[in-house]
JSON list of C-alpha atoms in Angstrom, two decimals:
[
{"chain": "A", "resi": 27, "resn": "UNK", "atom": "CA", "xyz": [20.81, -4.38, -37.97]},
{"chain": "A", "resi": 28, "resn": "UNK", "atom": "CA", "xyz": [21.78, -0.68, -38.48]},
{"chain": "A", "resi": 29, "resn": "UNK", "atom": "CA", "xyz": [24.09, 1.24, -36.28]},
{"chain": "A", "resi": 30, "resn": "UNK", "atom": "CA", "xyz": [21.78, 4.05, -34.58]},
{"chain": "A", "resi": 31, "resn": "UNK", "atom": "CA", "xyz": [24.81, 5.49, -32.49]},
{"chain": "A", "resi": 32, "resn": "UNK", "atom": "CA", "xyz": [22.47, 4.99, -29.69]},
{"chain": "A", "resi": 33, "resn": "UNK", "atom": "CA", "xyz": [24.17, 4.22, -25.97]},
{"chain": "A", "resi": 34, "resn": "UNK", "atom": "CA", "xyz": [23.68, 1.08, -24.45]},
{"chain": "A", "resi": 35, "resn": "UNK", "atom": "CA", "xyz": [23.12, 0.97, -21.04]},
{"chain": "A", "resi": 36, "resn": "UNK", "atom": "CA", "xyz": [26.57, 0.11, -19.59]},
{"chain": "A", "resi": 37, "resn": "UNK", "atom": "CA", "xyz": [27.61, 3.24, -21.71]},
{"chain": "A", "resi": 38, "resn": "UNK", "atom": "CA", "xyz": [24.99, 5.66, -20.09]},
{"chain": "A", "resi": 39, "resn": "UNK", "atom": "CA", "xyz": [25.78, 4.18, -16.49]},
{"chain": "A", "resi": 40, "resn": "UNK", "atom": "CA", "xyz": [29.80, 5.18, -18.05]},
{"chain": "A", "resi": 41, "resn": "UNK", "atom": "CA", "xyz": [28.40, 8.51, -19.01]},
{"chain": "A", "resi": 42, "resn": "UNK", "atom": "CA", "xyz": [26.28, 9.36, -15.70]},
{"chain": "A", "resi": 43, "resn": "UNK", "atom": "CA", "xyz": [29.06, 8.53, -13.61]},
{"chain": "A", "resi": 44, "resn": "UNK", "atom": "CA", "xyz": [31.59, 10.57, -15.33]},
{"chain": "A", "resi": 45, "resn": "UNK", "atom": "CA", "xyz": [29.23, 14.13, -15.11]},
{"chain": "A", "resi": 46, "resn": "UNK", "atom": "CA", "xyz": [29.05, 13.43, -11.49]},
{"chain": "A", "resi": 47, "resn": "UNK", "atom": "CA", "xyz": [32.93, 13.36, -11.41]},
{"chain": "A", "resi": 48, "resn": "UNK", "atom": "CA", "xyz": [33.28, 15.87, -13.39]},
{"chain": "A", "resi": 49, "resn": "UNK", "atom": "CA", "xyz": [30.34, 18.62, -11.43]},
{"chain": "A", "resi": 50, "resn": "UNK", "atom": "CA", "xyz": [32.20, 17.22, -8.37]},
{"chain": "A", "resi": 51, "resn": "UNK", "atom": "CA", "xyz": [35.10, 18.61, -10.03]},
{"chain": "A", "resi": 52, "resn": "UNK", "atom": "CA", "xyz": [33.76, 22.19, -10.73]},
{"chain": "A", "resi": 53, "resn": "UNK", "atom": "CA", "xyz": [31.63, 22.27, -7.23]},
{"chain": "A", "resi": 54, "resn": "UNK", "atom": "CA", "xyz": [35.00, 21.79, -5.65]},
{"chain": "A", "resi": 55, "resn": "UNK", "atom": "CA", "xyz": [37.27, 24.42, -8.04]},
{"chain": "A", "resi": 56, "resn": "UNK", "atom": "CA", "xyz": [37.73, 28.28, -6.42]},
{"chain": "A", "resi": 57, "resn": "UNK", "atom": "CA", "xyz": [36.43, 30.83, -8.42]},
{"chain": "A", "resi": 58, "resn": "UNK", "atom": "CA", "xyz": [33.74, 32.47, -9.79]},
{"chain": "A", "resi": 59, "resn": "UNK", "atom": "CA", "xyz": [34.39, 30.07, -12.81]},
{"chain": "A", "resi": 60, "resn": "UNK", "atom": "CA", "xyz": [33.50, 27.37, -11.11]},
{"chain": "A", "resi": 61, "resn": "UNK", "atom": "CA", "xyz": [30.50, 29.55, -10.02]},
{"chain": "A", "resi": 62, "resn": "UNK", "atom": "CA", "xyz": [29.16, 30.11, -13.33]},
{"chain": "A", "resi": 63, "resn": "UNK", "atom": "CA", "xyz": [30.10, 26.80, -14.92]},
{"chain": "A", "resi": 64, "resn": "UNK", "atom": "CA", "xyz": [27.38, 25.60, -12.24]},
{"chain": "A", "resi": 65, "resn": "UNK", "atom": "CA", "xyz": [24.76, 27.86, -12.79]},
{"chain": "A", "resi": 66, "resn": "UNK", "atom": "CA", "xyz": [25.42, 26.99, -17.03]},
{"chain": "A", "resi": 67, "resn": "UNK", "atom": "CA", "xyz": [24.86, 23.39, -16.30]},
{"chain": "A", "resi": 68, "resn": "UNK", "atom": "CA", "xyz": [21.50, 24.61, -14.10]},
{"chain": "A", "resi": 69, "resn": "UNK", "atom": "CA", "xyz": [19.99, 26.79, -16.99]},
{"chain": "A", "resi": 70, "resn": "UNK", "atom": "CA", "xyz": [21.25, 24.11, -19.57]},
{"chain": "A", "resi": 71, "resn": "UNK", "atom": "CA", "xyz": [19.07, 21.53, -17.48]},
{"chain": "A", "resi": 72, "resn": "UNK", "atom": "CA", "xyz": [16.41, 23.63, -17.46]},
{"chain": "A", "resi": 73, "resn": "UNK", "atom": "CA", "xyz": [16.03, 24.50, -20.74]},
{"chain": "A", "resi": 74, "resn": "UNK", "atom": "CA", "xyz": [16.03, 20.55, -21.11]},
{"chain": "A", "resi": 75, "resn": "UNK", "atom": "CA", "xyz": [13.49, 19.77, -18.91]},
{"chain": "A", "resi": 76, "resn": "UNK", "atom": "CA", "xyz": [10.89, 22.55, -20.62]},
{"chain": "A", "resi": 77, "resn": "UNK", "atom": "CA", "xyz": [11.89, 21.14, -24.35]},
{"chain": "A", "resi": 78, "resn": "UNK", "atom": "CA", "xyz": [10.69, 17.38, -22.57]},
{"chain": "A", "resi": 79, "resn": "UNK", "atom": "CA", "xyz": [7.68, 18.89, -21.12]},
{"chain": "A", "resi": 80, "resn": "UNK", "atom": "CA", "xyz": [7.00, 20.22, -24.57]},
{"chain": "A", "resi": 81, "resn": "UNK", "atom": "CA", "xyz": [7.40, 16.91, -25.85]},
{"chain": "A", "resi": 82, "resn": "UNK", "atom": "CA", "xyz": [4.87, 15.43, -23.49]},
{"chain": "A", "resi": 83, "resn": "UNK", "atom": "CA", "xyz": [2.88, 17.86, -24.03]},
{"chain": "A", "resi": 84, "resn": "UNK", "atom": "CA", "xyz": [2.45, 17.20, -27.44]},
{"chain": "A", "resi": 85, "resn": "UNK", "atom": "CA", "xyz": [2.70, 12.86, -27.18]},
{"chain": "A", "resi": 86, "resn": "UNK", "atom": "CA", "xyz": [-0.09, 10.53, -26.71]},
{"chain": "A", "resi": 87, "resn": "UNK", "atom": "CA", "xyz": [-0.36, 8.49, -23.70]},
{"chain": "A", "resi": 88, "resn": "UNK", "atom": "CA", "xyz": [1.47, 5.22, -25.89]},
{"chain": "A", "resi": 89, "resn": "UNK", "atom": "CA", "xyz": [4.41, 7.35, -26.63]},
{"chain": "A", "resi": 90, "resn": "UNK", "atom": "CA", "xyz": [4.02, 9.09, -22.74]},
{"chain": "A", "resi": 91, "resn": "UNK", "atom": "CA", "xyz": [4.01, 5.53, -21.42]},
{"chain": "A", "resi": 92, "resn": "UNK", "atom": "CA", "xyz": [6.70, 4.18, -23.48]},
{"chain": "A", "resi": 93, "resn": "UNK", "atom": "CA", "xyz": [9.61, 7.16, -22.61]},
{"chain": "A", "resi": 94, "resn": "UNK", "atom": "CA", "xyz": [8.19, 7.01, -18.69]},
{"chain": "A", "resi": 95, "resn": "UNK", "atom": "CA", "xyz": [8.85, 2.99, -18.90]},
{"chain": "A", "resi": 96, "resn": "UNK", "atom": "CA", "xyz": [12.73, 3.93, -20.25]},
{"chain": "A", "resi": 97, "resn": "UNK", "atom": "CA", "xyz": [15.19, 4.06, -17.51]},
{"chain": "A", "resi": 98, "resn": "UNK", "atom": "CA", "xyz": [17.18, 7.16, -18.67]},
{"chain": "A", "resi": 99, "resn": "UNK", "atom": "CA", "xyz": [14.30, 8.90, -20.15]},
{"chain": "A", "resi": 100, "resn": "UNK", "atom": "CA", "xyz": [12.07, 8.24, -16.97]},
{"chain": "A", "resi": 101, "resn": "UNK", "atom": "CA", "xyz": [14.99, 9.38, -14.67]},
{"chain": "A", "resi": 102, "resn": "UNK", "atom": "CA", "xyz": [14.89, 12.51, -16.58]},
{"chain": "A", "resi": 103, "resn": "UNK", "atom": "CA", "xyz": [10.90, 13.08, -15.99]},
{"chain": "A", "resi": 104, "resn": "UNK", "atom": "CA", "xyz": [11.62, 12.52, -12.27]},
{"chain": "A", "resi": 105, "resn": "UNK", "atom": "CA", "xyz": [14.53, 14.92, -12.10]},
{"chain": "A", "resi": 106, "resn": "UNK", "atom": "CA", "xyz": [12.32, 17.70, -14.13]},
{"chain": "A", "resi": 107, "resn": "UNK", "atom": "CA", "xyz": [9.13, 16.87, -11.69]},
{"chain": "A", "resi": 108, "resn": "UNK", "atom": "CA", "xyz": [7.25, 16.25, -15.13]},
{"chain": "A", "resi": 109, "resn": "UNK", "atom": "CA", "xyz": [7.02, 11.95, -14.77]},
{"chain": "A", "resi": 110, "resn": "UNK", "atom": "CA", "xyz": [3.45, 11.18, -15.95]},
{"chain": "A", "resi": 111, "resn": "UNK", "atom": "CA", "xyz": [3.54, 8.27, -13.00]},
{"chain": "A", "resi": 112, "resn": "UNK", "atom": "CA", "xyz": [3.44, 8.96, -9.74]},
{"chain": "A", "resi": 113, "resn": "UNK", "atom": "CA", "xyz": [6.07, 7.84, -7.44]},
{"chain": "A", "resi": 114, "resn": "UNK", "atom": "CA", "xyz": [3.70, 5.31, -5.47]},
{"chain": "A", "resi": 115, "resn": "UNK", "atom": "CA", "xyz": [2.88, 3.11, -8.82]},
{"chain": "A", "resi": 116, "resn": "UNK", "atom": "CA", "xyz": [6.79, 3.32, -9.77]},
{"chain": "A", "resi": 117, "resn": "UNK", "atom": "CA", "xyz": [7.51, 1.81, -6.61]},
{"chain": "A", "resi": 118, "resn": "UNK", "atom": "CA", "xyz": [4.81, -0.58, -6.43]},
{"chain": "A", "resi": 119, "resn": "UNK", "atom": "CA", "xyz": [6.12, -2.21, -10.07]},
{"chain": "A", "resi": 120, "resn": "UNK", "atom": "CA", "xyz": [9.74, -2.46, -8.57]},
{"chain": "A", "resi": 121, "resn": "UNK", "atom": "CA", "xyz": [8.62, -4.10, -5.76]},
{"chain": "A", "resi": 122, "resn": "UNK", "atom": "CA", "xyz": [6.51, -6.07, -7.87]},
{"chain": "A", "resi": 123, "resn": "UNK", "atom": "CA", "xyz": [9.81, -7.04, -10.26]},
{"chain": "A", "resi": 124, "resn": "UNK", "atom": "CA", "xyz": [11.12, -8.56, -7.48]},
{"chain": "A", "resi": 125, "resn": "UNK", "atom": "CA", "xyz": [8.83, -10.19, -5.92]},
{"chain": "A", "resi": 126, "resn": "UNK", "atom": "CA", "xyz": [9.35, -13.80, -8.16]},
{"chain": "A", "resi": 127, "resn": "UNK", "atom": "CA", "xyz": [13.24, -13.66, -6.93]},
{"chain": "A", "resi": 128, "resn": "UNK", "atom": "CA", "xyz": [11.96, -13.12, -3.14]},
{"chain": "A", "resi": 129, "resn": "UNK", "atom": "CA", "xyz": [9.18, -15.71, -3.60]},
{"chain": "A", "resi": 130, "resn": "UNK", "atom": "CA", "xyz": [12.03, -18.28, -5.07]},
{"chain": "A", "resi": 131, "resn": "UNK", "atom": "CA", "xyz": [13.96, -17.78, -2.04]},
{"chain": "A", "resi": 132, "resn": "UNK", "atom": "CA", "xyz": [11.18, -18.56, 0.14]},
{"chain": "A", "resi": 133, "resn": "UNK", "atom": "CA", "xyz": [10.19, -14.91, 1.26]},
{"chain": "A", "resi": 134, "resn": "UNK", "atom": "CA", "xyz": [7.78, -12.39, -0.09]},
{"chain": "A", "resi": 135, "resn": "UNK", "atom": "CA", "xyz": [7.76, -8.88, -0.55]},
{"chain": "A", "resi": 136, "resn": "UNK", "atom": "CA", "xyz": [4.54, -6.24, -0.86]},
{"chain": "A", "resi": 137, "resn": "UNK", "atom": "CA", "xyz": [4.65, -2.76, -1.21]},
{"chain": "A", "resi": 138, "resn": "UNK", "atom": "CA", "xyz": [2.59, -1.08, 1.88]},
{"chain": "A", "resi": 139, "resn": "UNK", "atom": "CA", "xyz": [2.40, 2.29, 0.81]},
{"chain": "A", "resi": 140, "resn": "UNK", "atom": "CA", "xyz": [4.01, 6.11, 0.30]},
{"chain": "A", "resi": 141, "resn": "UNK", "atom": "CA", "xyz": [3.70, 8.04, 3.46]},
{"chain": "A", "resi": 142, "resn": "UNK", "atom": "CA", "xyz": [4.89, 11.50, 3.43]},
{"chain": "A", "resi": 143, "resn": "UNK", "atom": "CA", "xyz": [7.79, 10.31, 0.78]},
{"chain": "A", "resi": 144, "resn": "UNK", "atom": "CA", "xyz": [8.72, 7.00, 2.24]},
{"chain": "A", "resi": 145, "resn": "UNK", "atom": "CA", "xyz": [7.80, 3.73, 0.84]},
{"chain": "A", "resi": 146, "resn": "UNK", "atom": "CA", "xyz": [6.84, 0.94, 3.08]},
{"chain": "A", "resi": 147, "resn": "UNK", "atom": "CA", "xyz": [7.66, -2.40, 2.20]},
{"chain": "A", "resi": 148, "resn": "UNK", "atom": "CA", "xyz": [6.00, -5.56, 3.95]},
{"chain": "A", "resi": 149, "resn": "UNK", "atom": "CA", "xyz": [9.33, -8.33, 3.43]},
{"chain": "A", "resi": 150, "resn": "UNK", "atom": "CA", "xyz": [9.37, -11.92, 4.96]},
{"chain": "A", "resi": 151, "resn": "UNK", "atom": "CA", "xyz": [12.67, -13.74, 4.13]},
{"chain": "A", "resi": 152, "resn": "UNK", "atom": "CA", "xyz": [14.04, -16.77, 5.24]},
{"chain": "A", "resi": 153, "resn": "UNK", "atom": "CA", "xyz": [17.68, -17.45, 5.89]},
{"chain": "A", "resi": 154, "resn": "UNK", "atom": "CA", "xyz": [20.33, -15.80, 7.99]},
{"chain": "A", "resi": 155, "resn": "UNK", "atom": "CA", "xyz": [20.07, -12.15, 8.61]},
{"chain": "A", "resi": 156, "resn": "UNK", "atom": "CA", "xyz": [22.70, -11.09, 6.09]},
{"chain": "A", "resi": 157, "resn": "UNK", "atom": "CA", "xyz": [20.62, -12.90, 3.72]},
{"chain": "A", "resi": 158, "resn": "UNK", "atom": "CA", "xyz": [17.95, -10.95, 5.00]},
{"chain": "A", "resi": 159, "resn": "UNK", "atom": "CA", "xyz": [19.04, -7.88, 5.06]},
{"chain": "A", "resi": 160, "resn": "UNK", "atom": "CA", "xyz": [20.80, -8.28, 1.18]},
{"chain": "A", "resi": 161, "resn": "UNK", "atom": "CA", "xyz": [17.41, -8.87, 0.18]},
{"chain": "A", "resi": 162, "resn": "UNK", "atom": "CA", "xyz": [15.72, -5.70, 2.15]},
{"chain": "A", "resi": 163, "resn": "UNK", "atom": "CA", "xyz": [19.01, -4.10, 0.55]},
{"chain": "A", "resi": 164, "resn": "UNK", "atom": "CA", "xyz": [18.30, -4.95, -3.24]},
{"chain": "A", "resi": 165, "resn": "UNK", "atom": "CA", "xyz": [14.32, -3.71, -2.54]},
{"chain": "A", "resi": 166, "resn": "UNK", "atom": "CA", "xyz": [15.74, -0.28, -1.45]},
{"chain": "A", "resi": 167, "resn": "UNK", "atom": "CA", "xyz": [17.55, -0.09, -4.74]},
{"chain": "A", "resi": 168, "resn": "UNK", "atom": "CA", "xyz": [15.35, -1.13, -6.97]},
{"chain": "A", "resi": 169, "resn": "UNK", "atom": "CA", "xyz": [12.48, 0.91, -5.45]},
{"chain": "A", "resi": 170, "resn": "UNK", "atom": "CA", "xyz": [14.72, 4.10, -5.40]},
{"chain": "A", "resi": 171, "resn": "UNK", "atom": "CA", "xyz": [16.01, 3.16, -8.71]},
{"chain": "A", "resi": 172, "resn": "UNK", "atom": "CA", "xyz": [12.50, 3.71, -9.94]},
{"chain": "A", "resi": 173, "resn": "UNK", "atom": "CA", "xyz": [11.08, 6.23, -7.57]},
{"chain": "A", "resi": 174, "resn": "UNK", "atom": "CA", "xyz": [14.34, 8.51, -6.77]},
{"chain": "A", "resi": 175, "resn": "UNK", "atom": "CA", "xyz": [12.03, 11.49, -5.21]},
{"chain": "A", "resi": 176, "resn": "UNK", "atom": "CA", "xyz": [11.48, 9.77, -2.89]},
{"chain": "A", "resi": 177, "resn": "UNK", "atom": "CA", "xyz": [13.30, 10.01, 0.61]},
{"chain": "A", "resi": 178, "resn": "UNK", "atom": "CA", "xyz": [13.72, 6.39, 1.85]},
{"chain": "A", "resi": 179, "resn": "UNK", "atom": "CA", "xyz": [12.66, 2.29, 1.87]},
{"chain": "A", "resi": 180, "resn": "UNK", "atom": "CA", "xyz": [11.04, 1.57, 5.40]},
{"chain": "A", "resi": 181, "resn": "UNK", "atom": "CA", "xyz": [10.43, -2.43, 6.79]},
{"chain": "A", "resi": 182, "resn": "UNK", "atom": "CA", "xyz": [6.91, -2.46, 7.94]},
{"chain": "A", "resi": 183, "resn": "UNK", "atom": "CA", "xyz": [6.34, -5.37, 9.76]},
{"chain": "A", "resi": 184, "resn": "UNK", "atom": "CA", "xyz": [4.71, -8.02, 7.82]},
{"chain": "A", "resi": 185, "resn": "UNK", "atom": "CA", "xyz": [2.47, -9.53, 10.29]},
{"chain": "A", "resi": 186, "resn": "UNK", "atom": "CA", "xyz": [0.09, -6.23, 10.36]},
{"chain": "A", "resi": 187, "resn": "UNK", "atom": "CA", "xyz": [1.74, -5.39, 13.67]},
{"chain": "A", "resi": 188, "resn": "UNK", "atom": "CA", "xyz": [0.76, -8.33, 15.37]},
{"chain": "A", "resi": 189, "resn": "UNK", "atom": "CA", "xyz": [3.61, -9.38, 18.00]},
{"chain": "A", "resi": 190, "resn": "UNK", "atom": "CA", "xyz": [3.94, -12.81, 19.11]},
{"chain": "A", "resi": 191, "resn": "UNK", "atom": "CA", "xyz": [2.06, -14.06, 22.13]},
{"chain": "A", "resi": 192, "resn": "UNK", "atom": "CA", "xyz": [4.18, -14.49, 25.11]},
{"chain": "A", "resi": 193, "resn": "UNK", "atom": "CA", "xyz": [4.01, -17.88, 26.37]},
{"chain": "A", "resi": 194, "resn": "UNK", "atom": "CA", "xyz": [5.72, -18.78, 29.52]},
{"chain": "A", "resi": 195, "resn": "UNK", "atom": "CA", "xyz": [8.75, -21.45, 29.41]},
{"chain": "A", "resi": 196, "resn": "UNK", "atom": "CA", "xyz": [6.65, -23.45, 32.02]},
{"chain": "A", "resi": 197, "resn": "UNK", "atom": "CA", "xyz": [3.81, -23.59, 29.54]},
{"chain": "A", "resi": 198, "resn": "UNK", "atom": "CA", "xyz": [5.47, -25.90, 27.69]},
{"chain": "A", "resi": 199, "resn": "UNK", "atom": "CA", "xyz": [7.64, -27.86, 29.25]},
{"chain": "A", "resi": 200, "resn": "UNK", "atom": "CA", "xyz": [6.66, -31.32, 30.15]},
{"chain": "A", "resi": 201, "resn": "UNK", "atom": "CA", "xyz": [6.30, -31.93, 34.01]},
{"chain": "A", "resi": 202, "resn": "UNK", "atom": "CA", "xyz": [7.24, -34.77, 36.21]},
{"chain": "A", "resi": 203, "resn": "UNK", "atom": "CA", "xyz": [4.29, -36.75, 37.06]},
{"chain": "A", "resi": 204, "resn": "UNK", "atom": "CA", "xyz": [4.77, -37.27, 41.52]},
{"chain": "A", "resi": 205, "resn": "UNK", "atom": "CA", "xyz": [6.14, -40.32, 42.45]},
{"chain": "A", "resi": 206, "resn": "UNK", "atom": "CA", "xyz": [4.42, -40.69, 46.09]},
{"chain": "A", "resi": 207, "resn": "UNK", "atom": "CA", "xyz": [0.77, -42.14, 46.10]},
{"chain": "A", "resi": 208, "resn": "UNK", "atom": "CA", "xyz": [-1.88, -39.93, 47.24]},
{"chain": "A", "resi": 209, "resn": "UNK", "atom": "CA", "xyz": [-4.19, -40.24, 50.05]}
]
């Protein structure tokens, strides 16, 4: 197979995490260097983000589909406001990615809905509550991994709301029969 100089993803992930050092770097610099090296990378972005409009623009819904379904390309819709997908189905599909992996481990996990930029997750899990809560953990990524506009992950409850019925101790505990006769 040819070499097509492309990144793979470990090298992007390299990549993204250097620029943040690096515009962490110039944020933090005195000057009015610093100043204008930050509103260069702003106008540089977008200048970007109208040239992948463009492209949009001018694609058919395959090609739309196939750069929204990329990770780095579809990070870059999101962060230009152009993704052709709204948040709500981007979250529903990561949610829906994991379900298998929450069903394996004897859970399940639904997306709710997006209320005013929060998703709400429905998540039954079984097991300790670190266990739980690495598994309400690794839904928060993946859903924010896919829908980054958005603000948070919530835990609806996954009963509908429905709290359990109290049931006094008595209730269930077996009684003595009496031991005297009765007249």
């Amino acid at each position: 197979m040819a070499d097509t100089g492309r990144l793979d993803e470990a090298a992007v992930a390299e990549r993204l995490s250097r620029l943040d050092r690096l515009l962490e770097q110039i944020e933090g610099a005195p000057g009015p260097m610093a100043a204008g090296a930050i509103e260069a990378v702003q106008t540089l972005t977008e200048l970007y983000g109208e040239a992948l409009a463009r492209v949009l623009d001018h694609a058919d819904a395959r090609l739309t589909d196939r750069m929204a379904g990329d990770d780095l390309v579809g990070h870059l819709l999101v962060l230009h406001d152009i993704h052709p997908e709204p948040p709500e189905s981007r979250a529903a599909r990561a949610v829906d990615r994991l379900r298998p992996a929450v069903r394996e481990r004897g859970g399940d996990v639904e997306l709710a809905g997006v209320e005013e930029g929060v998703a709400r997750v429905r998540l039954s899990a079984k097991g300790c509550g670190s266990s739980s809560a690495g598994v309400e953990e690794a839904v928060r990524e993946a859903v924010l991994a896919l829908a980054p506009e958005l603000s948070g992950v919530e835990r609806t409850p996954s009963d509908g709301g429905r709290r359990a019925a109290f049931v006094p101790v008595d209730a269930v505990t077996l009684r003595a029969a009496p031991t005297g006769k009765r007249s």
